[in-house]
């Protein structure tokens, strides 16, 4: 997570500098003067069903991803997001009056989600994905507010955002918002059904999936002309999740439903940031919302899943022979001599969704870094994959990656030692 | 038999073995157990989880690490040097134990194990740790955390870990050169 | 391949079972050593100053990776076997709701085809059937609905390893191999057993009971629709109807309680689990058709059971066998290798090995699929307490244990759980109904705790909740209700010895973790806003043994002072060999030098038993006992935590006889005090620094004494047999012209260099068979305090510290006791927080379970650096050592769950308490 935010911040920083001048103009239309400090502690006694809905929505919107620091109190903030220009800390959104949002009204909360403006009138940085949350209904924002306001208040002070000049001028974001904040994000697929509409809301607004899966432009904004076509964040690529991208790797709506609901499908498991997203957020979605999210991601008329070639072309078998030797020595003990995996224990390599990505990045990084043991639900827990970085040189790793891509992923053996070296 | 084989040559406990023909895809633990008669590396989970089967891979003079043999193919060890539990104590020419290693002695003195099935894995992990600290001593206050990190992946079902961890901690603290007094 | 040369055979002695000569030569034992050279046990190293053991006897071989487990043995390690080693794997069903319809191996390449496939048809033809204890269908015939998930259908045999290994790669996890017919419904069967224990006390705890299992008996049901149906109540009827009359009265009173009563009704559930013994089940056998011999290396906690059942099984078959050689090995099972069926599959695989030794060895997936499981328990409890006094009135329980596919020990275990469910508290009235049900779950066995973990954990959770309802400190509430010496159990029996439960509670109450509980909670939570802090307590009593304990022991002194011990006990990893060696030291000044365990052949003391002799009534028992060589039971398996108490009994008895009639007369003679009125009293004898002393007498070395005893023809060896049915059998024996009453039912002595002379007993007193109902003898008391935090964001529980209090008499090897406490705690932590197996289709019977999903505690989960223990000093130096291995693992589980309740104010009643469950509560 930290890595991901780090990458995001670089373009913003540039953006902030470029947009500094816009801020000056914008200042005059500023509502800064409307900002509030102090004020009464809010007492919210929402009905239980509203609180429950708020909890559901807060999970769907994955608020905890940033507002709960590892090892920290829930929603008490503190997650540090490093950048070359300084550090941003997620804030305390528990109802503590002095450190959290205890004095915020539902209106204040709505403005933060919808406009990216804090109760004191200061601009939020778009590390807070108000760019996506802007589409949220007022009723949903109120429900999340009602949920948050009944949490255990945490007396944990917010850490001051520590960006260097001129990036620390929050006002700069006002200009950025004028340019990039839109009411509706472009649809990733074609559809008209109510299920598709609801799915769009779940994916684009609540799930704010585009914040990672849509590439970013020069100014740190989501490139809305290419929604969900994939973007590299930290070590991993958030892959292309357009209908064609997904179907090209064999995904169906049913598989997506299963993946978002459990993190596990026949052809692989969620790992890294997406594993956290599933565990904290999407697995809590109702079967209905999961289904609708899948409908939206692939459209009302989903493209057919691309089949995997039966066997790799014979010519490529020789180019991957060396990789096969490494595979047998280091991988087959768990993944199977023929990539079959072990049910409920180790994902298969045959048709593995990561091997079917055109970009070998996620495969190579997984090989080098390994993957820690991951729980999915109480009954599902995949064993750890040991890191191989110190067991493979660049050439061996490239050979192994190519063997896997060709044999099990229907991809080209185009991984070079240089690519591996660049990812170490 | 039409299973393809690959020749394996390696050094185990100072003795060179091979070349022996090993079927492609055979795990190292099977070679140790079925071909070489070295059954001290215990089969526990077969998935690299419990670490009862780890051997010490001596990469070079300054770098050794444990490797689970149940999920590592024999071919990985071709040309490599490893130590198994059978090679940790000193032995005479007939193979009789003449002196235990400090780690083995510490486990014995502290009654660290009951059934002993996981003991080879703990001995090897602790041996690697002690050797590492000999090259790079740590502060005394870091010893417990270091021991815990080194042994964490090993499963024991009898003695609840306390006597293993304490034995390694006490050995490190009592052995000159493994710790520094302050940071 | 020579086979066994006759000279080697002579060192082994056979017992004849069903016409088959059975030879037992445990690996590491003297019989085995005589065959093949030295085994794995070394001489004990002991500190002469204080007679303590420096390290465990089997320690060196274990720490150096020698072959000490059955799993390590291959044909090449058996000098008289063919050297080629074959391997077998078992095909198993993964569905139990439809008929099995054969299997299809066509996906195997021709060169991976098994050399032999064994199915139910082969077994039927050769009349190989499971011993009755294990039930029907050793291999399931086609067309039948499997009784349970993971039931075996075929054994595939390969004469070499490589083809076996690669065929297994292809077959394992492939669910197209085994075929089924159309789905139907799982089998429904009557429960394995059911009993009800009703007690109504007299006017005070010491008075005679109005009704109790000991006084009148326990109640047995009939079954309708596979459910127990209890007798119709009748005040003046037979035991059943009369008991039900009182049970109904208890129920009535709970339904309409007096105004001062608090009646709490709660449901509890504990999980199915795996003992996760790290050595997976295995066997290795060779069938020598020419000589009509079968050789079998097995891992077993109960070698005697295998010897008897395997021989009977083979005798009833058409195989035609003359000799059976069993090599039981050191093993570890925590109950899962006691009366388990793997040895019999190994035996069958060997028979079809075509002269090649065949090894059957589970991998971990197969181990999860087949090893004996921990029973899943459902417990419906009601407890009544007087609100004003905080005194417990009534305990009503309905306990259902899921025994899975085969009966095994389910009934005994369930009843053991039921009869200990009261924990350490006194109830004037109780009604405990317990049923062990049959299901399609994997079969269950004697998992560590033997039913008491489950029932007592539930009780300890309930007691905490009631304390909270009453506004009482949980330990204070316990102290008001603790069983005191002389009080009766829910069986109506008075436990032996002094009850020290109150002392254990008082220690816990005074511990800083408890006294500072509120302050620490406040301070910790203030400093850690994302955490909830809690301290919980629980106590436990644990009966040990099975009520039918029997063992042989032989202690001998060589002329050079070497002490050797032979015993029927088996080493199961707990340190029995070390502990029994040390047990000699009380009388002989130092531990035994040579220890041989799992000995089954006792020519020195020919004792016999008769079929069904454990089930005879009292008059029949008296008739049988007239034969001075008769005993109700020869030897019991090493299980139920019986070694430290029951096995030590015979070791010490034998050592004491050697001392009393060998070393002591020798000492008096050397001191010149024989038949001298100024002779020191035997009670004043002391061992000090390896020398025997008495007031004003010079210390004598054991070598000197031994030489003198041998030269003078004093007693230099004693072989004893003892039997216990919650009480020791006693008999009179005439030794040196004087009659002594000893807690033994068989004795023979060796004088000087001579042979053994069997001393025929007189006036034997066997405990009545009725005393089985009491299910009571001595209890070990343990308690635990657990200090933990709950992470509000993740629901993760982190154990900060735990403190265990144990009361277990004299310690044989303190380091082993402490290791048992620490190990027991780790087991209990796993049960409280992480270990879990679904019972049925998603469960281990599907063959895909391993430690990635069955999460065992690691070093960092057990408060490895902070945990402490407190062992109460023994009441006297003669207090016998008491079993504690299982008791130590019990209270921590409830202590943790009670601590979670203290932390987050929610009482969980279903184990394990996982992060997901906690998060669901925290909201």
Coordinates of C-alpha atoms in Angstrom, one line a residue, chain A residues 14-401:
Chain A
X14 CA 4.3 17.7 -10.5
X15 CA 0.7 18.5 -10.9
X16 CA 0.7 20.7 -7.9
X17 CA 3.6 22.7 -9.1
X18 CA 2.1 23.2 -12.5
X19 CA -1.3 24.1 -11.1
X20 CA 0.0 26.5 -8.6
X21 CA -1.1 29.5 -10.7
X22 CA -4.5 28.1 -11.2
X23 CA -4.8 28.1 -7.4
X24 CA -4.4 31.8 -7.2
X25 CA -7.4 32.4 -9.4
X26 CA -9.3 29.7 -7.7
X27 CA -8.7 31.3 -4.4
X28 CA -11.3 34.0 -5.0
X29 CA -14.0 31.4 -5.5
X30 CA -12.7 29.6 -2.5
X31 CA -15.0 28.5 0.2
X32 CA -12.1 28.4 2.6
X33 CA -13.8 31.0 4.7
X34 CA -16.6 28.5 5.2
X35 CA -14.2 26.2 7.0
X36 CA -14.9 25.4 10.6
X37 CA -13.0 24.5 13.7
X38 CA -14.3 23.7 17.1
X39 CA -18.0 23.4 17.3
X40 CA -20.2 20.9 19.2
X41 CA -19.4 17.2 19.4
X42 CA -21.9 15.4 17.2
X43 CA -24.1 12.7 18.7
X44 CA -25.5 10.4 16.1
X45 CA -28.0 7.9 17.0
X46 CA -28.8 6.3 13.7
X47 CA -31.0 3.2 13.5
X48 CA -29.3 -0.1 13.5
X49 CA -30.1 -0.8 9.9
X50 CA -28.5 2.4 8.8
X51 CA -25.4 1.6 10.8
X52 CA -25.2 -1.9 9.4
X53 CA -25.6 -0.4 5.9
X54 CA -22.9 2.1 6.6
X55 CA -20.6 -0.7 7.7
X56 CA -21.3 -2.6 4.5
X57 CA -20.6 0.5 2.4
X58 CA -17.5 1.4 4.4
X59 CA -16.2 -2.1 3.6
X60 CA -17.2 -1.9 0.0
X61 CA -15.4 1.5 -0.2
X62 CA -12.4 -0.1 1.7
X63 CA -12.0 2.9 3.9
X64 CA -9.9 0.8 6.3
X65 CA -7.3 0.2 3.6
X66 CA -5.8 3.6 4.4
X67 CA -7.4 4.8 7.5
X68 CA -6.3 1.8 9.6
X69 CA -2.6 1.6 9.9
X70 CA -1.0 -1.9 10.2
X71 CA -1.2 -2.7 13.9
X72 CA -3.2 0.5 14.6
X73 CA -6.6 1.1 15.9
X74 CA -9.4 0.8 13.4
X75 CA -10.0 3.9 11.3
X76 CA -7.6 5.9 13.5
X77 CA -5.4 6.8 10.6
X78 CA -1.7 6.9 10.7
X79 CA -0.8 5.0 7.6
X80 CA 2.2 6.8 6.2
X81 CA 2.5 7.3 2.5
X82 CA 6.0 8.2 1.5
X83 CA 7.1 10.2 -1.5
X84 CA 10.2 11.9 -2.6
X85 CA 8.5 15.1 -1.7
X86 CA 7.5 14.2 1.8
X87 CA 4.9 12.1 3.6
X88 CA 1.2 12.1 3.7
X89 CA -0.6 10.4 6.7
X90 CA -4.1 9.0 6.5
X91 CA -6.3 10.6 9.1
X92 CA -8.2 9.5 12.1
X93 CA -11.9 9.1 11.1
X94 CA -13.1 7.7 14.4
X95 CA -15.6 9.9 16.2
X96 CA -12.9 11.3 18.6
X97 CA -13.8 15.0 18.9
X98 CA -10.2 16.3 19.0
X99 CA -8.4 13.9 16.7
X100 CA -11.1 12.4 14.6
X101 CA -14.4 13.4 13.1
X102 CA -16.3 13.7 16.3
X103 CA -17.3 17.3 15.5
X104 CA -18.1 16.7 11.9
X105 CA -21.7 16.8 10.7
X106 CA -23.1 14.6 7.9
X107 CA -22.7 17.7 5.6
X108 CA -19.0 18.0 6.5
X109 CA -18.5 14.3 5.8
X110 CA -20.3 14.6 2.5
X111 CA -18.2 17.5 1.3
X112 CA -15.0 15.5 2.0
X113 CA -16.3 12.6 0.0
X114 CA -17.8 14.6 -2.8
X115 CA -15.6 17.6 -3.1
X116 CA -12.4 16.6 -1.4
X117 CA -12.6 19.4 1.1
X118 CA -12.0 18.9 4.8
X119 CA -14.3 20.3 7.6
X120 CA -11.7 23.1 8.1
X121 CA -12.0 24.0 4.5
X122 CA -8.6 22.7 3.5
X123 CA -8.2 20.7 0.3
X124 CA -7.6 17.0 0.6
X125 CA -5.0 15.4 -1.6
X126 CA -6.4 12.8 -4.0
X127 CA -4.7 10.0 -2.1
X128 CA -8.2 10.2 -0.7
X129 CA -10.1 8.9 -3.7
X130 CA -12.8 11.5 -3.7
X131 CA -12.4 11.5 -7.4
X132 CA -14.2 8.2 -7.3
X133 CA -16.4 8.7 -4.2
X134 CA -17.8 11.8 -5.8
X135 CA -20.3 9.6 -7.5
X136 CA -21.6 8.3 -4.1
X137 CA -25.2 9.0 -3.2
X138 CA -25.9 11.3 -0.3
X139 CA -27.8 8.5 1.5
X140 CA -24.8 6.2 1.2
X141 CA -22.4 8.8 2.5
X142 CA -24.7 9.5 5.4
X143 CA -24.9 5.8 6.2
X144 CA -21.1 5.5 6.2
X145 CA -21.0 8.6 8.5
X146 CA -23.5 7.0 10.8
X147 CA -21.4 3.9 11.0
X148 CA -18.2 5.8 11.6
X149 CA -19.8 7.9 14.3
X150 CA -20.6 5.0 16.5
X151 CA -17.2 3.4 16.4
X152 CA -14.9 3.4 19.5
X153 CA -13.3 6.9 19.4
X154 CA -9.5 6.6 19.2
X155 CA -7.5 9.4 20.9
X156 CA -4.8 9.2 18.4
X157 CA -3.6 12.6 17.0
X158 CA -3.2 13.0 13.3
X159 CA 0.3 13.3 12.1
X160 CA 0.9 16.4 10.1
X161 CA 1.4 15.9 6.4
X162 CA 5.0 16.5 5.7
X163 CA 5.3 17.7 2.1
X164 CA 7.9 20.2 1.1
X165 CA 7.1 23.5 -0.4
X166 CA 5.4 24.1 -2.8
X167 CA 3.6 20.7 -2.6
X168 CA 2.4 21.5 0.9
X169 CA 0.1 24.2 -0.4
X170 CA -3.1 22.3 -0.3
X171 CA -4.8 25.1 -2.2
X172 CA -3.1 23.9 -5.3
X173 CA -5.4 21.0 -5.4
X174 CA -8.3 23.3 -6.1
X175 CA -7.0 24.0 -9.6
X176 CA -6.3 20.3 -10.0
X177 CA -9.9 19.6 -9.1
X178 CA -11.2 22.2 -11.6
X179 CA -9.3 20.3 -14.3
X180 CA -9.9 16.7 -13.3
X181 CA -12.7 16.2 -10.9
X182 CA -15.7 14.8 -12.8
X183 CA -19.1 13.8 -11.7
X184 CA -19.1 10.5 -13.5
X185 CA -16.3 8.2 -14.5
X186 CA -16.4 6.7 -18.0
X187 CA -17.9 3.2 -18.1
X188 CA -15.5 0.4 -18.7
X189 CA -18.1 -1.7 -20.5
X190 CA -21.3 -1.4 -22.4
X191 CA -24.5 -2.1 -20.6
X192 CA -28.0 -0.8 -19.7
X193 CA -29.5 -3.2 -17.3
X194 CA -30.1 -2.2 -13.7
X195 CA -27.6 -4.9 -12.7
X196 CA -25.0 -3.2 -14.8
X197 CA -25.8 0.2 -13.4
X198 CA -25.5 -1.0 -9.9
X199 CA -22.3 -2.8 -10.8
X200 CA -20.9 0.4 -12.1
X201 CA -21.6 2.1 -8.8
X202 CA -20.1 -0.7 -6.8
X203 CA -16.9 -0.8 -9.0
X204 CA -16.3 2.8 -10.0
X205 CA -17.6 4.6 -6.9
X206 CA -17.5 2.4 -3.9
X207 CA -14.7 0.1 -5.0
X208 CA -12.8 2.9 -6.6
X209 CA -11.1 0.2 -8.7
X210 CA -10.0 2.7 -11.3
X211 CA -7.8 4.5 -8.8
X212 CA -5.4 1.6 -9.3
X213 CA -6.5 -0.1 -12.5
X214 CA -6.7 3.1 -14.6
X215 CA -3.4 4.5 -15.8
X216 CA -2.4 8.0 -14.5
X217 CA -1.7 10.9 -16.6
X218 CA 1.2 13.4 -16.3
X219 CA -0.6 15.4 -13.7
X220 CA -1.5 12.3 -11.6
X221 CA -5.0 12.2 -12.8
X222 CA -6.8 9.1 -13.9
X223 CA -6.5 8.8 -17.7
X224 CA -10.2 8.6 -18.2
X225 CA -9.8 7.9 -21.9
X226 CA -8.4 4.5 -21.0
X227 CA -10.4 3.4 -18.0
X228 CA -9.2 0.2 -16.3
X229 CA -6.6 -0.7 -18.9
X230 CA -4.0 -1.4 -16.2
X231 CA -1.4 0.5 -14.3
X232 CA 1.8 -0.3 -12.5
X233 CA 1.8 0.4 -8.8
X234 CA 4.9 -0.3 -6.8
X235 CA 6.1 -3.8 -7.4
X236 CA 3.1 -5.0 -9.2
X237 CA 0.9 -4.2 -12.1
X238 CA -2.8 -3.7 -11.5
X239 CA -3.8 -5.5 -14.7
X240 CA -6.1 -4.5 -17.5
X241 CA -9.6 -5.3 -16.3
X242 CA -11.6 -4.1 -19.3
X243 CA -14.0 -6.7 -20.7
X244 CA -11.5 -7.5 -23.5
X245 CA -8.6 -7.6 -21.2
X246 CA -10.3 -9.9 -18.8
X247 CA -11.8 -12.2 -21.5
X248 CA -8.4 -12.3 -23.2
X249 CA -7.0 -14.0 -20.0
X250 CA -9.9 -16.4 -19.8
X251 CA -12.1 -14.6 -17.3
X252 CA -15.8 -15.0 -17.2
X253 CA -18.4 -13.1 -15.1
X254 CA -18.7 -16.3 -12.9
X255 CA -15.0 -16.4 -12.3
X256 CA -14.9 -12.7 -11.4
X257 CA -17.7 -13.1 -9.0
X258 CA -15.9 -15.9 -7.3
X259 CA -12.6 -14.1 -7.3
X260 CA -14.0 -10.9 -5.8
X261 CA -16.0 -12.9 -3.3
X262 CA -13.2 -15.2 -2.1
X263 CA -9.9 -14.2 -3.7
X264 CA -9.6 -17.6 -5.2
X265 CA -10.5 -19.1 -8.5
X266 CA -9.5 -22.2 -10.3
X267 CA -6.7 -20.4 -12.1
X268 CA -5.1 -18.5 -9.3
X269 CA -5.4 -16.4 -6.2
X270 CA -5.3 -12.8 -5.3
X271 CA -2.0 -11.7 -4.0
X272 CA -0.3 -8.5 -2.8
X273 CA -2.5 -5.4 -2.7
X274 CA -5.5 -7.2 -4.4
X275 CA -5.4 -9.8 -1.7
X276 CA -5.9 -7.1 0.9
X277 CA -8.7 -5.5 -1.2
X278 CA -10.5 -8.9 -1.3
X279 CA -10.0 -9.6 2.3
X280 CA -11.0 -6.2 3.6
X281 CA -13.5 -5.2 1.1
X282 CA -14.9 -7.2 -1.8
X283 CA -15.4 -10.5 0.1
X284 CA -17.9 -8.7 2.2
X285 CA -20.1 -7.7 -0.8
X286 CA -23.4 -9.4 -1.1
X287 CA -23.8 -12.1 -3.7
X288 CA -26.0 -9.6 -5.5
X289 CA -23.5 -6.9 -5.6
X290 CA -20.7 -9.3 -6.5
X291 CA -22.7 -10.5 -9.4
X292 CA -23.5 -6.9 -10.5
X293 CA -19.9 -5.9 -10.2
X294 CA -19.0 -8.8 -12.5
X295 CA -21.7 -7.8 -14.9
X296 CA -20.4 -4.3 -15.1
X297 CA -16.8 -5.3 -15.5
X298 CA -17.5 -7.4 -18.5
X299 CA -20.6 -5.7 -19.8
X300 CA -24.2 -6.8 -20.4
X301 CA -22.9 -8.9 -23.3
X302 CA -19.5 -10.2 -22.1
X303 CA -16.9 -11.2 -24.7
X304 CA -16.2 -15.0 -24.7
X305 CA -13.2 -16.1 -22.6
X306 CA -10.2 -16.8 -24.7
X307 CA -9.1 -20.4 -24.6
X308 CA -5.6 -21.4 -23.7
X309 CA -3.7 -23.1 -26.6
X310 CA -3.7 -26.8 -26.0
X311 CA 0.1 -27.2 -26.1
X312 CA 2.9 -24.8 -26.7
X313 CA 4.2 -24.7 -30.2
X314 CA 6.9 -27.3 -30.5
X315 CA 9.5 -24.8 -31.6
X316 CA 9.2 -23.0 -28.3
X317 CA 9.6 -26.2 -26.2
X318 CA 13.3 -26.1 -27.0
X319 CA 13.7 -22.5 -26.1
X320 CA 12.2 -23.2 -22.7
X321 CA 14.0 -26.4 -21.9
X322 CA 16.4 -24.6 -19.5
X323 CA 13.4 -23.0 -17.8
X324 CA 11.8 -26.4 -17.4
X325 CA 14.9 -27.7 -15.5
X326 CA 14.6 -24.8 -13.1
X327 CA 10.9 -25.3 -12.8
X328 CA 11.3 -29.0 -11.9
X329 CA 14.0 -28.2 -9.3
X330 CA 12.4 -25.3 -7.6
X331 CA 8.7 -25.2 -8.4
X332 CA 7.3 -28.6 -9.2
X333 CA 7.5 -29.7 -5.6
X334 CA 4.4 -27.6 -4.9
X335 CA 3.0 -26.6 -8.3
X336 CA 3.2 -30.1 -9.7
X337 CA 5.4 -31.6 -12.5
X338 CA 2.8 -30.4 -15.0
X339 CA 1.7 -27.3 -13.3
X340 CA -1.4 -28.8 -11.8
X341 CA -1.1 -27.3 -8.3
X342 CA -2.7 -28.9 -5.2
X343 CA -6.3 -28.1 -4.4
X344 CA -6.7 -25.8 -1.4
X345 CA -2.9 -25.6 -1.0
X346 CA -1.1 -24.3 -4.0
X347 CA -2.4 -22.6 -7.1
X348 CA -2.0 -24.3 -10.4
X349 CA 0.3 -22.9 -13.1
X350 CA -1.9 -24.3 -15.9
X351 CA -3.8 -21.3 -17.2
X352 CA -2.8 -19.3 -14.2
X353 CA -4.2 -15.8 -14.7
X354 CA -0.9 -14.2 -13.8
X355 CA 0.9 -16.2 -16.5
X356 CA -1.6 -15.1 -19.0
X357 CA -0.8 -11.4 -18.6
X358 CA 1.1 -9.9 -21.6
X359 CA 3.3 -8.0 -19.2
X360 CA 5.5 -10.5 -17.3
X361 CA 6.1 -8.1 -14.5
X362 CA 3.8 -9.7 -11.9
X363 CA 5.1 -13.2 -12.7
X364 CA 8.7 -12.1 -12.4
X365 CA 8.1 -10.1 -9.2
X366 CA 6.2 -13.0 -7.6
X367 CA 9.1 -15.3 -8.4
X368 CA 11.7 -12.9 -7.0
X369 CA 9.8 -11.8 -3.9
X370 CA 7.8 -14.8 -3.1
X371 CA 4.3 -14.6 -1.7
X372 CA 3.6 -14.9 2.0
X373 CA 1.0 -17.5 3.2
X374 CA -2.3 -15.9 2.6
X375 CA -5.6 -16.5 4.4
X376 CA -8.7 -16.1 2.3
X377 CA -11.4 -17.2 4.7
X378 CA -11.2 -19.5 7.6
X379 CA -11.1 -22.6 5.5
X380 CA -8.9 -21.3 2.7
X381 CA -5.3 -20.5 3.2
X382 CA -2.7 -20.9 0.6
X383 CA 0.8 -21.9 1.7
X384 CA 3.7 -19.4 1.4
X385 CA 5.8 -19.3 -1.8
X386 CA 9.4 -18.8 -0.9
X387 CA 11.3 -16.0 -2.6
X388 CA 13.6 -17.2 -5.3
X389 CA 15.6 -14.0 -5.8
X390 CA 18.7 -15.3 -4.3
X391 CA 18.4 -18.8 -5.9
X392 CA 18.1 -17.6 -9.5
X393 CA 20.4 -15.3 -11.5
X394 CA 18.8 -13.0 -14.1
X395 CA 19.2 -15.5 -16.9
X396 CA 17.7 -18.4 -15.0
X397 CA 14.8 -16.3 -13.8
X398 CA 14.1 -15.2 -17.3
X399 CA 14.3 -18.8 -18.6
X400 CA 11.9 -19.9 -15.9
X401 CA 9.5 -17.1 -16.6

